[in-house]
Amino acid sequence: MANTEDLLKRLGVSIDAGTLRLALTHRSFAYEHGGIPTNERLEFLGDSVLGLAVTDALYRDNPELSEGDLAKRRSAVVSTRALAGIARDLELGEYVLLGQGEKLTNGKNKASILADTMEAIIGATYLDNGIEIARAMVMRLVAPLLGSAVAMGAGTDWKTSIQEIAAARRLGTIDYKVTGSGPDHARTFEALLTVGGLPYGSGSGPSKKEAEQEAAAASWQLLRHLAHEPKSAAYSVSAPANGTGPAGASDKALAPGSGESA
């Protein structure tokens, strides 16, 4: 495991070495080492702390929003996809204790493992430091998401959202063209979403599902910006590979059907 002092510096908190090790212990590692405790109880605790901190911030900062809109934003900010993006920015995968099977399948980059470990870290911070320090850490980590397109957009299921907006505008059939590269234990997938045969958004990730979600998120955000553009024009945006969603995407105009920058 990498030097956890560097991780604590990125988090901006101090956590007892034993508690931190527990927070980083995935069940696959625990099972291979005689059934030692896993990070799942800390994950349970951290989920509640995260939910409270984000809910409180959204409630106080957005007095004009309805309960439904607040719930949508909270869902986006605390989603597996968003938490995995935060974890990748922290390079958390380098510190997670994994069993051999998970190591061979690039478990340190799996969104579910990263998100669960991030919640366990939040739980460990609360356990050792109390609610105020834990809340402050959560706010530092999620602040970029609270006002971003991820939080203000469609929520967590971008593939469903892109289907809805494409159907409402009668843009045509949605298709994902997915390619993979790299060795079997560390595959990276690239997805390009087309609507009505025209390219819109691209994304990447350690699984086909994540790459497609990235492409859908990028495409949804682009379609929102192009609400008044001619339907025949096609564009492409690239979703960030770290899983943080369309907030950092950049627009590239395409010639209709060309798939290449104009």
Short mmCIF file of C-alpha atoms in Angstrom, two decimals:
data_model
loop_
_atom_site.label_atom_id
_atom_site.label_comp_id
_atom_site.label_asym_id
_atom_site.label_seq_id
_atom_site.Cartn_x
_atom_site.Cartn_y
_atom_site.Cartn_z
CA MET A 1 0.00 0.00 0.00
CA ALA A 2 1.26 3.50 -0.84
CA ASN A 3 2.28 5.95 1.88
CA THR A 4 -0.98 7.03 3.52
CA GLU A 5 0.54 10.30 4.75
CA ASP A 6 0.21 11.64 1.22
CA LEU A 7 -3.46 10.63 1.15
CA LEU A 8 -4.15 12.34 4.48
CA LYS A 9 -2.52 15.52 3.18
CA ARG A 10 -4.85 15.50 0.17
CA LEU A 11 -7.83 14.93 2.45
CA GLY A 12 -6.72 17.63 4.85
CA VAL A 13 -7.49 15.57 7.96
CA SER A 14 -5.78 13.23 10.40
CA ILE A 15 -7.09 9.70 10.91
CA ASP A 16 -5.74 7.10 13.31
CA ALA A 17 -3.59 4.56 11.43
CA GLY A 18 -5.77 1.63 12.49
CA THR A 19 -9.00 3.36 11.53
CA LEU A 20 -7.57 4.44 8.20
CA ARG A 21 -6.38 0.92 7.41
CA LEU A 22 -9.84 -0.39 8.18
CA ALA A 23 -11.39 2.23 5.88
CA LEU A 24 -9.12 1.02 3.08
CA THR A 25 -9.77 -2.72 3.61
CA HIS A 26 -11.96 -4.09 0.83
CA ARG A 27 -13.83 -7.30 1.52
CA SER A 28 -11.79 -9.18 -1.10
CA PHE A 29 -8.62 -8.49 0.92
CA ALA A 30 -10.33 -9.31 4.20
CA TYR A 31 -11.55 -12.70 2.96
CA GLU A 32 -8.07 -13.62 1.77
CA HIS A 33 -6.62 -12.75 5.17
CA GLY A 34 -8.74 -14.90 7.45
CA GLY A 35 -11.94 -12.88 7.50
CA ILE A 36 -10.56 -9.74 9.14
CA PRO A 37 -12.94 -6.74 9.45
CA THR A 38 -13.81 -4.90 6.24
CA ASN A 39 -14.56 -1.24 5.56
CA GLU A 40 -18.28 -1.90 5.05
CA ARG A 41 -19.42 -0.63 8.47
CA LEU A 42 -17.43 2.58 7.98
CA GLU A 43 -18.95 2.85 4.51
CA PHE A 44 -22.42 2.66 6.08
CA LEU A 45 -21.49 5.42 8.52
CA GLY A 46 -19.85 7.60 5.89
CA ASP A 47 -22.87 7.36 3.60
CA SER A 48 -25.01 9.01 6.28
CA VAL A 49 -22.44 11.73 7.02
CA LEU A 50 -22.07 12.47 3.31
CA GLY A 51 -25.83 12.62 2.82
CA LEU A 52 -26.31 14.98 5.76
CA ALA A 53 -23.50 17.33 4.71
CA VAL A 54 -24.66 17.56 1.10
CA THR A 55 -28.34 17.89 2.00
CA ASP A 56 -27.61 20.67 4.49
CA ALA A 57 -25.48 22.59 1.99
CA LEU A 58 -28.02 22.28 -0.82
CA TYR A 59 -30.88 23.31 1.46
CA ARG A 60 -29.10 26.40 2.78
CA ASP A 61 -27.60 27.54 -0.54
CA ASN A 62 -30.67 27.04 -2.76
CA PRO A 63 -33.76 28.50 -1.06
CA GLU A 64 -35.52 28.77 -4.42
CA LEU A 65 -35.37 25.06 -5.24
CA SER A 66 -38.22 22.63 -4.66
CA GLU A 67 -37.86 19.40 -2.72
CA GLY A 68 -37.74 17.46 -5.96
CA ASP A 69 -34.94 19.57 -7.43
CA LEU A 70 -32.95 19.37 -4.20
CA ALA A 71 -33.32 15.60 -4.21
CA LYS A 72 -32.14 15.41 -7.82
CA ARG A 73 -29.03 17.45 -7.10
CA ARG A 74 -28.23 15.45 -3.97
CA SER A 75 -28.61 12.21 -5.90
CA ALA A 76 -26.14 13.40 -8.51
CA VAL A 77 -23.55 14.63 -6.00
CA VAL A 78 -23.58 11.47 -3.84
CA SER A 79 -23.82 9.03 -6.75
CA THR A 80 -21.31 6.26 -7.34
CA ARG A 81 -20.12 8.05 -10.46
CA ALA A 82 -19.47 11.34 -8.65
CA LEU A 83 -17.77 9.71 -5.66
CA ALA A 84 -15.58 7.61 -7.93
CA GLY A 85 -14.50 10.78 -9.71
CA ILE A 86 -13.51 12.39 -6.41
CA ALA A 87 -11.65 9.22 -5.43
CA ARG A 88 -9.73 9.19 -8.71
CA ASP A 89 -8.70 12.80 -8.19
CA LEU A 90 -7.33 11.76 -4.79
CA GLU A 91 -5.64 8.68 -6.34
CA LEU A 92 -7.47 6.67 -3.70
CA GLY A 93 -7.24 3.46 -5.70
CA GLU A 94 -3.51 3.28 -4.99
CA TYR A 95 -4.24 2.89 -1.27
CA VAL A 96 -7.13 0.41 -1.26
CA LEU A 97 -6.29 -3.05 0.10
CA LEU A 98 -7.61 -5.54 -2.47
CA GLY A 99 -7.58 -9.29 -2.88
CA GLN A 100 -5.65 -10.86 -5.75
CA GLY A 101 -8.74 -11.33 -7.89
CA GLU A 102 -9.67 -7.67 -7.70
CA LYS A 103 -6.08 -6.64 -8.39
CA LEU A 104 -6.05 -8.72 -11.56
CA THR A 105 -9.26 -7.08 -12.80
CA ASN A 106 -8.07 -3.52 -12.10
CA GLY A 107 -10.22 -3.20 -9.00
CA LYS A 108 -8.38 -0.06 -7.93
CA ASN A 109 -10.12 1.78 -10.77
CA LYS A 110 -13.63 0.28 -10.43
CA ALA A 111 -16.22 2.94 -9.70
CA SER A 112 -18.08 0.85 -7.13
CA ILE A 113 -14.95 0.08 -5.11
CA LEU A 114 -13.72 3.67 -5.25
CA ALA A 115 -17.09 5.12 -4.24
CA ASP A 116 -17.52 2.67 -1.37
CA THR A 117 -14.00 3.38 -0.10
CA MET A 118 -14.61 7.12 -0.33
CA GLU A 119 -17.65 6.71 1.92
CA ALA A 120 -15.58 4.61 4.33
CA ILE A 121 -12.96 7.38 4.48
CA ILE A 122 -15.71 9.86 5.33
CA GLY A 123 -16.95 7.51 8.05
CA ALA A 124 -13.43 7.14 9.46
CA THR A 125 -13.00 10.92 9.50
CA TYR A 126 -16.25 11.32 11.42
CA LEU A 127 -15.33 8.57 13.86
CA ASP A 128 -11.94 10.06 14.71
CA ASN A 129 -12.69 13.79 14.42
CA GLY A 130 -16.41 14.39 14.84
CA ILE A 131 -19.11 15.78 12.61
CA GLU A 132 -17.77 19.30 11.99
CA ILE A 133 -14.37 18.21 10.68
CA ALA A 134 -16.00 15.44 8.65
CA ARG A 135 -18.52 17.89 7.21
CA ALA A 136 -15.76 20.36 6.31
CA MET A 137 -13.83 17.64 4.51
CA VAL A 138 -16.92 16.55 2.59
CA MET A 139 -17.57 20.13 1.53
CA ARG A 140 -14.01 20.52 0.25
CA LEU A 141 -14.39 17.36 -1.80
CA VAL A 142 -17.85 17.92 -3.25
CA ALA A 143 -17.83 21.73 -3.59
CA PRO A 144 -16.97 21.61 -7.34
CA LEU A 145 -20.00 19.37 -7.92
CA LEU A 146 -22.60 21.27 -5.92
CA GLY A 147 -22.99 23.99 -8.55
CA SER A 148 -21.83 22.06 -11.59
CA ALA A 149 -23.73 20.68 -14.54
CA VAL A 150 -23.59 17.23 -12.92
CA ALA A 151 -25.57 18.46 -9.93
CA MET A 152 -27.90 20.67 -11.97
CA GLY A 153 -28.41 18.20 -14.76
CA ALA A 154 -30.20 14.96 -15.30
CA GLY A 155 -28.97 13.08 -12.28
CA THR A 156 -27.31 9.70 -12.15
CA ASP A 157 -28.83 7.77 -15.06
CA TRP A 158 -27.53 9.73 -18.03
CA LYS A 159 -28.43 7.01 -20.56
CA THR A 160 -32.10 7.33 -19.64
CA SER A 161 -31.85 11.12 -19.68
CA ILE A 162 -30.34 11.23 -23.16
CA GLN A 163 -33.10 8.90 -24.41
CA GLU A 164 -35.72 11.27 -23.02
CA ILE A 165 -34.25 14.44 -24.52
CA ALA A 166 -33.59 12.77 -27.89
CA ALA A 167 -37.13 11.41 -28.03
CA ALA A 168 -38.63 14.78 -27.07
CA ARG A 169 -36.75 16.45 -29.94
CA ARG A 170 -37.27 13.56 -32.36
CA LEU A 171 -33.57 13.36 -33.11
CA GLY A 172 -33.51 9.72 -34.11
CA THR A 173 -32.03 6.46 -32.86
CA ILE A 174 -29.35 6.47 -30.16
CA ASP A 175 -26.33 4.22 -30.64
CA TYR A 176 -23.10 3.69 -28.69
CA LYS A 177 -19.94 2.73 -30.55
CA VAL A 178 -17.57 1.23 -27.94
CA THR A 179 -13.94 0.24 -28.41
CA GLY A 180 -11.51 -1.20 -25.87
CA SER A 181 -7.76 -1.02 -25.51
CA GLY A 182 -5.06 -2.24 -23.16
CA PRO A 183 -4.41 -5.61 -21.49
CA ASP A 184 -7.27 -7.67 -20.07
CA HIS A 185 -6.46 -6.72 -16.48
CA ALA A 186 -6.36 -2.98 -17.22
CA ARG A 187 -8.76 -2.35 -20.10
CA THR A 188 -9.87 1.16 -21.02
CA PHE A 189 -13.03 1.67 -23.04
CA GLU A 190 -13.97 4.57 -25.30
CA ALA A 191 -17.58 5.24 -26.22
CA LEU A 192 -18.99 7.52 -28.90
CA LEU A 193 -22.70 8.29 -28.78
CA THR A 194 -24.52 8.98 -32.01
CA VAL A 195 -28.09 10.23 -32.36
CA GLY A 196 -29.78 9.79 -35.71
CA GLY A 197 -26.42 8.72 -37.14
CA LEU A 198 -24.66 11.93 -36.05
CA PRO A 199 -21.89 12.01 -33.38
CA TYR A 200 -22.59 13.94 -30.19
CA GLY A 201 -20.60 12.96 -27.10
CA SER A 202 -17.72 10.70 -26.17
CA GLY A 203 -16.54 9.22 -22.91
CA SER A 204 -14.07 6.77 -21.45
CA GLY A 205 -13.80 4.51 -18.44
CA PRO A 206 -12.60 1.16 -17.07
CA SER A 207 -15.84 -0.53 -18.18
CA LYS A 208 -18.20 -0.29 -21.15
CA LYS A 209 -20.99 0.86 -18.84
CA GLU A 210 -18.97 3.76 -17.43
CA ALA A 211 -17.73 4.83 -20.86
CA GLU A 212 -21.31 4.85 -22.18
CA GLN A 213 -22.52 6.85 -19.16
CA GLU A 214 -19.76 9.41 -19.77
CA ALA A 215 -20.76 9.70 -23.42
CA ALA A 216 -24.42 10.07 -22.48
CA ALA A 217 -23.62 12.75 -19.87
CA ALA A 218 -21.54 14.72 -22.35
CA SER A 219 -24.22 14.44 -25.03
CA TRP A 220 -27.01 15.47 -22.65
CA GLN A 221 -25.09 18.56 -21.58
CA LEU A 222 -24.37 19.49 -25.18
CA LEU A 223 -28.00 19.09 -26.23
CA ARG A 224 -29.05 21.38 -23.40
CA HIS A 225 -26.68 24.06 -24.73
CA LEU A 226 -27.79 23.54 -28.32
CA ALA A 227 -31.52 23.81 -27.66
CA HIS A 228 -31.88 26.44 -30.37
CA GLU A 229 -29.38 25.07 -32.90
CA PRO A 230 -30.57 23.51 -36.20
CA LYS A 231 -31.32 19.82 -35.75
CA SER A 232 -29.11 18.89 -38.70
CA ALA A 233 -25.95 20.20 -37.02
CA ALA A 234 -23.89 17.63 -35.11
CA TYR A 235 -21.40 18.37 -32.40
CA SER A 236 -19.13 16.46 -30.06
CA VAL A 237 -17.98 16.99 -26.51
CA SER A 238 -15.48 14.91 -24.66
CA ALA A 239 -16.40 13.88 -21.14
CA PRO A 240 -13.49 13.87 -18.69
CA ALA A 241 -11.90 10.46 -18.20
CA ASN A 242 -11.83 10.86 -14.40
CA GLY A 243 -15.51 10.31 -14.10
CA THR A 244 -16.49 13.77 -12.93
CA GLY A 245 -19.06 14.30 -15.67
CA PRO A 246 -19.77 16.97 -18.27
CA ALA A 247 -18.89 19.96 -16.14
CA GLY A 248 -15.41 20.11 -17.62
CA ALA A 249 -16.35 19.12 -21.15
CA SER A 250 -15.31 21.23 -24.12
CA ASP A 251 -17.35 21.73 -27.26
CA LYS A 252 -15.99 20.81 -30.67
CA ALA A 253 -18.02 21.70 -33.72
CA LEU A 254 -18.29 18.93 -36.29
CA ALA A 255 -19.31 18.93 -39.88
CA PRO A 256 -22.54 16.90 -40.09
CA GLY A 257 -21.68 13.22 -40.05
CA SER A 258 -17.96 13.79 -40.42
CA GLY A 259 -16.86 12.76 -36.89
CA GLU A 260 -13.79 15.03 -37.23
CA SER A 261 -13.11 18.53 -35.97
CA ALA A 262 -14.01 21.22 -38.43
#
